[in-house]
Coordinates of C-alpha atoms in Angstrom, one line a residue:
Chain R
M27 CA -3.3 -2.8 26.6
T28 CA -6.4 -1.0 25.5
E29 CA -7.4 -1.2 21.7
L30 CA -6.7 2.0 20.2
R31 CA -9.9 3.8 18.4
A32 CA -8.4 5.9 16.0
Y33 CA -10.7 8.1 13.9
R34 CA -10.2 8.3 9.9
R35 CA -11.3 11.6 8.9
P36 CA -13.3 11.2 5.6
V37 CA -12.1 13.2 2.6
S38 CA -14.9 15.7 1.2
I39 CA -15.5 15.3 -2.4
W40 CA -15.1 19.3 -2.5
W41 CA -11.5 19.1 -1.0
W42 CA -10.0 21.0 -4.2
V43 CA -12.2 24.3 -3.3
R44 CA -10.8 24.5 -0.2
K45 CA -7.1 25.7 -1.2
R46 CA -6.3 27.8 -3.9
S47 CA -3.1 25.5 -4.9
Y48 CA -5.6 22.4 -5.2
F49 CA -8.0 24.3 -7.3
L50 CA -5.5 25.2 -9.7
F51 CA -4.1 21.8 -9.9
V52 CA -7.8 20.1 -10.9
M53 CA -8.1 23.4 -13.1
R54 CA -4.9 22.4 -15.0
E55 CA -6.0 18.6 -14.7
L56 CA -9.6 19.7 -16.4
S57 CA -7.5 21.3 -19.2
S58 CA -6.7 18.3 -20.4
I59 CA -10.3 17.9 -21.9
F60 CA -9.8 21.1 -23.7
V61 CA -6.5 20.2 -25.0
A62 CA -7.7 17.2 -26.5
W63 CA -10.9 19.2 -28.1
S64 CA -8.2 21.2 -29.6
V65 CA -6.4 18.4 -31.1
L66 CA -10.0 17.0 -32.3
F67 CA -10.6 20.4 -33.9
L68 CA -7.4 20.8 -35.7
V69 CA -7.6 16.8 -37.2
V70 CA -11.1 17.9 -38.4
M71 CA -10.1 21.1 -40.0
I72 CA -7.2 19.6 -41.7
G73 CA -9.6 16.7 -42.7
A74 CA -12.1 19.8 -44.3
V75 CA -9.1 21.2 -46.1
A76 CA -8.0 17.8 -47.6
R77 CA -11.5 17.1 -48.9
G78 CA -11.9 20.5 -50.9
A79 CA -13.4 23.9 -50.6
S80 CA -16.8 22.8 -50.1
A81 CA -15.9 20.6 -47.1
Y82 CA -13.7 23.6 -45.8
Q83 CA -16.3 26.0 -46.2
Q84 CA -18.5 23.6 -44.3
F85 CA -16.0 23.6 -41.5
I86 CA -15.6 27.2 -41.6
D87 CA -19.5 27.6 -41.0
F88 CA -19.5 25.3 -38.1
A89 CA -16.8 26.9 -36.6
A90 CA -18.3 30.3 -36.9
H91 CA -21.1 28.8 -34.9
P92 CA -21.8 31.1 -31.4
V93 CA -21.3 27.7 -29.4
V94 CA -18.2 26.6 -31.0
V95 CA -16.7 30.0 -30.7
A96 CA -17.6 30.1 -27.1
L97 CA -16.3 26.7 -26.6
N98 CA -13.3 27.6 -28.1
A99 CA -12.7 30.5 -26.3
V100 CA -12.7 28.8 -23.0
A101 CA -10.7 26.0 -24.3
L102 CA -8.0 28.7 -25.1
A103 CA -8.2 30.2 -21.8
F104 CA -7.8 26.4 -20.4
I105 CA -4.8 25.7 -22.9
A106 CA -3.1 29.1 -21.5
L107 CA -3.6 27.6 -17.9
H108 CA -2.3 24.5 -19.0
T109 CA 0.8 26.0 -20.8
V110 CA 1.9 28.6 -18.1
T111 CA 1.3 26.2 -15.2
W112 CA 3.3 23.3 -16.9
F113 CA 5.9 25.3 -18.3
S114 CA 6.9 26.7 -14.4
L115 CA 6.6 23.4 -13.4
T116 CA 9.6 22.1 -15.7
P117 CA 12.3 23.1 -13.7
Q118 CA 11.5 20.9 -11.1
A119 CA 11.4 17.7 -13.2
L120 CA 14.2 18.6 -15.7
V121 CA 17.8 18.7 -14.1
V122 CA 20.0 20.1 -16.8
Q123 CA 23.9 20.2 -16.4
V124 CA 26.1 22.6 -18.4
R125 CA 29.7 22.2 -17.7
G126 CA 29.2 20.7 -14.0
T127 CA 26.8 23.6 -12.9
R128 CA 22.9 23.3 -12.7
V129 CA 21.2 25.5 -15.2
P130 CA 18.8 27.9 -13.3
G131 CA 15.1 27.4 -13.2
W132 CA 14.4 30.7 -14.9
V133 CA 16.2 29.8 -17.8
I134 CA 14.6 26.7 -18.5
I135 CA 11.2 28.1 -18.2
A136 CA 12.3 31.3 -20.4
S137 CA 13.9 28.9 -23.1
Q138 CA 10.3 27.1 -23.3
Y139 CA 8.7 30.5 -24.3
V140 CA 11.2 31.1 -26.8
G141 CA 10.4 27.5 -28.0
L142 CA 7.0 28.4 -28.2
V143 CA 7.5 31.7 -29.8
V144 CA 9.5 30.2 -32.6
V145 CA 6.8 27.6 -33.3
T146 CA 4.2 30.2 -33.2
G147 CA 5.8 32.5 -35.6
F148 CA 7.0 29.4 -38.0
V149 CA 3.2 28.0 -38.1
S150 CA 1.9 31.6 -38.6
W151 CA 4.3 32.3 -41.6
L152 CA 3.5 28.8 -43.1
V153 CA -0.4 29.8 -42.9
T154 CA -0.2 33.3 -44.1
R155 CA 2.6 33.5 -46.5
Chain B
M26 CA 2.6 43.1 35.3
T27 CA -1.2 42.3 34.4
E28 CA -2.1 41.4 30.9
T29 CA -4.4 43.3 28.9
N30 CA -6.9 41.6 26.1
E31 CA -4.7 42.6 23.5
D32 CA -1.8 40.2 24.9
R33 CA -3.8 37.0 24.7
I34 CA -4.9 35.0 21.7
G35 CA -7.4 32.1 21.5
L36 CA -6.5 28.8 20.4
R37 CA -9.4 26.5 18.6
V38 CA -7.8 23.0 19.3
S39 CA -9.2 19.8 17.7
R40 CA -10.2 17.5 20.5
Y41 CA -11.1 13.4 20.4
R42 CA -11.0 11.3 23.1
P43 CA -11.4 7.6 21.5
E44 CA -12.8 6.3 25.0
T45 CA -15.8 8.7 25.0
D46 CA -16.0 10.9 21.6
T47 CA -17.2 9.3 18.3
R48 CA -15.7 11.9 16.1
P49 CA -13.2 15.1 16.9
G50 CA -14.8 18.2 18.4
W51 CA -13.3 21.6 18.9
Q52 CA -12.4 23.1 22.4
E53 CA -11.3 26.8 23.0
Y54 CA -8.4 27.9 24.9
D55 CA -7.2 31.2 25.7
V56 CA -3.2 31.8 26.0
P57 CA -0.8 34.9 26.3
L58 CA 0.2 36.1 23.0
R59 CA 4.0 37.2 23.3
T60 CA 6.2 37.9 20.4
E61 CA 8.5 34.9 20.7
W62 CA 5.8 32.6 21.4
T63 CA 5.1 29.7 18.8
V64 CA 2.1 28.0 18.5
L65 CA 3.7 25.1 20.1
D66 CA 4.7 27.0 23.2
G67 CA 0.9 27.9 23.4
L68 CA 0.0 24.2 23.2
N69 CA 2.4 23.6 26.1
H70 CA 1.1 26.6 28.1
V71 CA -2.6 24.8 27.8
K72 CA -0.7 21.7 29.0
D73 CA 0.8 23.2 31.7
E74 CA -1.4 25.6 33.2
V75 CA -5.0 25.0 31.5
D76 CA -5.4 21.5 30.8
P77 CA -3.1 18.5 31.4
T78 CA -5.6 16.0 29.4
L79 CA -4.4 17.6 25.7
S80 CA -2.3 15.6 23.7
F81 CA 0.1 16.2 21.3
R82 CA 3.5 15.3 20.0
W83 CA 6.8 17.3 20.2
S84 CA 10.2 17.0 21.1
C85 CA 12.9 19.3 20.3
R86 CA 11.6 22.8 19.5
M87 CA 14.0 23.8 17.1
G88 CA 12.4 22.4 13.9
I89 CA 14.6 19.2 13.5
C90 CA 13.0 16.3 15.0
G91 CA 9.6 16.4 13.0
S92 CA 7.4 15.5 15.6
C93 CA 5.4 18.7 16.1
G94 CA 3.6 18.9 12.7
M95 CA 0.1 19.8 13.1
N96 CA -2.5 21.6 10.8
V97 CA -2.5 25.4 11.7
N98 CA -5.4 27.3 10.2
G99 CA -5.6 24.5 7.7
E100 CA -2.1 24.5 6.6
P101 CA 0.6 21.6 7.5
R102 CA 3.2 23.4 9.7
L103 CA 5.9 22.6 12.4
T104 CA 4.0 23.9 15.4
C105 CA 7.5 24.8 16.8
G106 CA 8.5 27.1 13.6
A107 CA 4.9 29.1 13.5
F108 CA 4.6 32.3 15.5
L109 CA 1.4 33.1 17.3
S110 CA 1.9 36.5 16.6
D111 CA 1.5 35.8 12.7
Y112 CA -1.9 34.3 13.4
A113 CA -3.1 37.5 15.7
P114 CA -5.7 38.4 16.2
G115 CA -6.7 34.9 16.2
P116 CA -8.1 32.2 17.2
V117 CA -5.7 30.0 15.6
R118 CA -7.0 26.9 14.5
I119 CA -5.0 23.7 15.3
E120 CA -5.9 20.2 14.1
P121 CA -3.8 17.2 13.9
L122 CA -2.3 16.6 10.3
S123 CA -4.6 15.4 7.5
N124 CA -4.8 12.2 5.8
F125 CA -3.6 10.3 9.0
P126 CA -6.1 8.3 11.5
V127 CA -6.4 10.4 14.5
V128 CA -5.4 8.5 17.7
R129 CA -5.9 11.2 20.4
D130 CA -6.4 15.0 20.1
L131 CA -3.4 16.2 18.0
V132 CA -1.7 13.0 17.5
V133 CA -2.0 10.9 14.4
D134 CA -1.3 7.2 13.6
I135 CA 2.3 7.0 11.8
D136 CA 2.4 3.6 11.4
D137 CA 1.6 3.5 7.7
F138 CA 4.5 6.1 7.3
M139 CA 6.9 4.2 9.1
Q140 CA 5.9 0.9 7.0
K141 CA 6.4 3.0 3.7
L142 CA 9.7 4.2 4.5
P143 CA 12.0 1.1 4.6
R144 CA 10.0 0.0 1.1
V145 CA 12.4 2.2 -1.2
K146 CA 15.4 0.7 0.8
P147 CA 16.6 3.7 1.9
W148 CA 20.4 2.6 2.6
I149 CA 23.6 2.6 0.7
I150 CA 23.3 -0.6 -1.5
R151 CA 26.6 -2.0 -3.3
D152 CA 27.3 -4.6 -5.6
D153 CA 30.8 -5.4 -4.3
D154 CA 31.7 -7.3 -0.9
V155 CA 33.9 -4.4 0.6
T156 CA 34.5 -4.7 4.2
V157 CA 35.0 -1.9 6.9
V158 CA 38.6 -3.2 6.8
D159 CA 39.1 -2.2 3.2
G160 CA 38.4 1.5 4.5
E161 CA 35.9 4.0 3.5
Y162 CA 34.0 5.1 0.6
L163 CA 35.5 8.6 -0.4
Q164 CA 33.2 11.5 -1.8
T165 CA 34.0 14.9 -3.1
P166 CA 32.0 18.0 -2.1
D167 CA 30.5 18.0 -5.6
E168 CA 29.3 14.4 -5.0
L169 CA 27.9 15.6 -1.7
D170 CA 26.0 18.2 -3.2
A171 CA 24.4 15.8 -5.7
Y172 CA 21.9 14.5 -3.2
K173 CA 22.1 17.1 -0.2
Q174 CA 19.0 18.4 -0.5
F175 CA 17.1 15.2 -0.5
S176 CA 19.0 14.2 2.6
M177 CA 17.5 17.1 4.7
C178 CA 14.3 15.2 5.1
I179 CA 13.1 15.2 8.7
N180 CA 10.2 12.6 8.1
C181 CA 7.9 15.4 9.6
M182 CA 4.9 13.9 7.4
L183 CA 3.6 17.5 6.3
C184 CA 4.2 16.3 2.8
Y185 CA 1.7 13.4 3.3
S186 CA -0.7 15.8 5.0
A187 CA -0.7 18.0 1.9
C188 CA -0.7 15.5 -0.6
P189 CA -4.2 15.1 -2.0
V190 CA -3.1 11.9 -3.7
Y191 CA -2.2 10.4 -0.5
G192 CA -5.4 11.5 1.3
L193 CA -7.8 9.9 -1.6
D194 CA -5.5 6.7 -2.1
P195 CA -3.4 5.6 1.0
T196 CA -1.6 3.1 -1.0
F197 CA 0.3 5.7 -2.7
I198 CA 4.0 5.7 -1.3
G199 CA 4.3 9.3 -0.9
P200 CA 6.4 12.4 -1.1
A201 CA 9.1 12.0 1.3
A202 CA 9.4 8.1 0.6
I203 CA 10.0 8.5 -2.8
A204 CA 12.8 11.7 -2.1
L205 CA 14.3 9.3 0.2
A206 CA 15.0 7.1 -2.7
E207 CA 16.3 9.7 -4.6
R208 CA 18.8 10.9 -2.0
Y209 CA 20.5 7.4 -2.4
D210 CA 19.9 6.9 -6.1
L211 CA 22.1 10.3 -6.1
D212 CA 24.6 9.1 -3.8
S213 CA 27.9 8.4 -5.5
R214 CA 28.7 5.5 -3.3
D215 CA 25.2 3.7 -4.1
R216 CA 24.4 1.3 -6.5
G217 CA 20.7 0.2 -5.6
A218 CA 19.0 2.6 -8.2
R219 CA 17.7 -0.4 -10.3
E220 CA 16.3 -2.1 -6.8
R221 CA 14.5 1.2 -5.9
L222 CA 13.2 1.8 -9.4
D223 CA 11.3 -1.6 -9.3
V224 CA 9.5 -0.6 -6.2
L225 CA 8.6 3.1 -7.3
I226 CA 7.5 2.0 -10.9
E227 CA 4.6 0.0 -9.3
H228 CA 1.5 1.9 -9.6
E229 CA 1.3 3.1 -5.9
G230 CA 4.9 4.4 -6.9
V231 CA 5.7 7.4 -8.9
W232 CA 3.2 7.2 -11.1
G233 CA 0.4 7.9 -8.5
C234 CA 1.8 11.4 -8.5
T235 CA -0.3 13.9 -10.2
F236 CA 2.2 17.0 -9.6
V237 CA -0.1 19.0 -7.3
G238 CA 3.2 20.3 -5.9
E239 CA 2.0 21.1 -2.3
C240 CA 4.5 18.6 -0.6
T241 CA 7.3 21.1 -1.7
R242 CA 5.6 24.2 -0.9
V243 CA 4.7 22.9 2.7
C244 CA 8.1 21.1 3.2
P245 CA 9.9 22.8 6.1
K246 CA 13.5 21.5 5.1
H247 CA 13.5 22.6 1.4
V248 CA 13.9 19.0 0.4
D249 CA 11.4 19.4 -2.9
P250 CA 9.7 16.2 -2.9
A251 CA 7.7 16.9 -6.0
G252 CA 10.9 17.3 -7.7
A253 CA 12.3 14.3 -6.7
I254 CA 9.4 12.2 -8.0
Q255 CA 9.2 13.9 -11.5
R256 CA 13.0 13.1 -11.9
Y257 CA 12.0 9.6 -11.1
K258 CA 9.3 9.8 -13.5
L259 CA 11.8 10.7 -16.3
K260 CA 14.2 8.0 -15.1
A261 CA 11.7 5.5 -15.3
A262 CA 10.3 6.5 -18.5
Q263 CA 13.9 6.7 -19.9
E264 CA 14.4 3.1 -18.3
N265 CA 11.2 2.1 -19.9
V266 CA 12.9 3.1 -23.7
K267 CA 16.1 1.7 -23.1
A268 CA 14.6 -1.8 -22.4
F269 CA 12.3 -1.4 -25.8
L270 CA 15.1 -0.1 -27.8
L271 CA 18.3 -1.9 -26.2
P272 CA 19.5 -5.3 -26.5
R273 CA 19.7 -7.2 -23.3
G274 CA 23.4 -7.0 -23.1
A275 CA 23.5 -3.0 -23.5
R276 CA 21.3 -2.3 -20.8
R277 CA 22.8 -1.1 -17.6

């Protein structure tokens, strides 16, 4: 028997730009960095609020800097992508049975958006009241 | 009847002959374009009428044997279910499935997949000693429905070809194997979930998956391997929490 000389095709480091779905996936993974940034931003803001009026004013000045504004705009776009893609993936991971029948995927997706609206509404009420 | 130029389509086929080639190259063929012809029919035409040296796998021609998977215009497809007319005017690019070593032309080495499948123990595991004499295990239609979707897998390996995680890290056990584990876990006759979980919570098990979701998109049998993997992750996480919170005796 002759020895098999199978050819192993190398995987290009640009594999993720070749297909739209791969690209979206890598963008979703990348979005976690911006999620982390937003958490950090929030924590620093709360810290500034806790340290009094002048610290908070300092933070506001920092947040108004064009670079920070631009960074936050990019972060918002990535967080929106993160949210929308994860919400639409949830029904695959979550199988909910109600009285013996499986809850359809759109109900699970819709309830997440309802949850988002409720939480957003509560937080805005809390902040602006 | 003479055929005009409109009746033909070009096939751009990846060739690799290990005895002479150091790497795969391209070869162009011209085949009749008929409405009822699939990519596999085109390849068989080449093999029968044009170039008998072209190698590829196929068997049933009806989407159930899982042998004829290839990359058609970069997408993993069963070539018996991909119609030439959908790729007109062509040329149609035909390559061996990605992420597997190429043995010859369009034939890939599937040994790795064959070794991975049995690792998830894809058979019914019981904790009692019932024999055939004691009778069969009964199952209701609802209990069948619980796992039926995951039992439709034909081992065509399109999901492995579509999975970038498997491409980058071949130790990943992969979509079809995990979907198969889920098939037996959800079977009311089976008691082997714990044993399978031990295999799948390894690093190269379910946690290797980053939920790209391409396996589900390319699956010709709508098995949804990505769904199976995420459900497994949920189960594994629940087991972890249970192991942390409950005393030994209360764990199942």
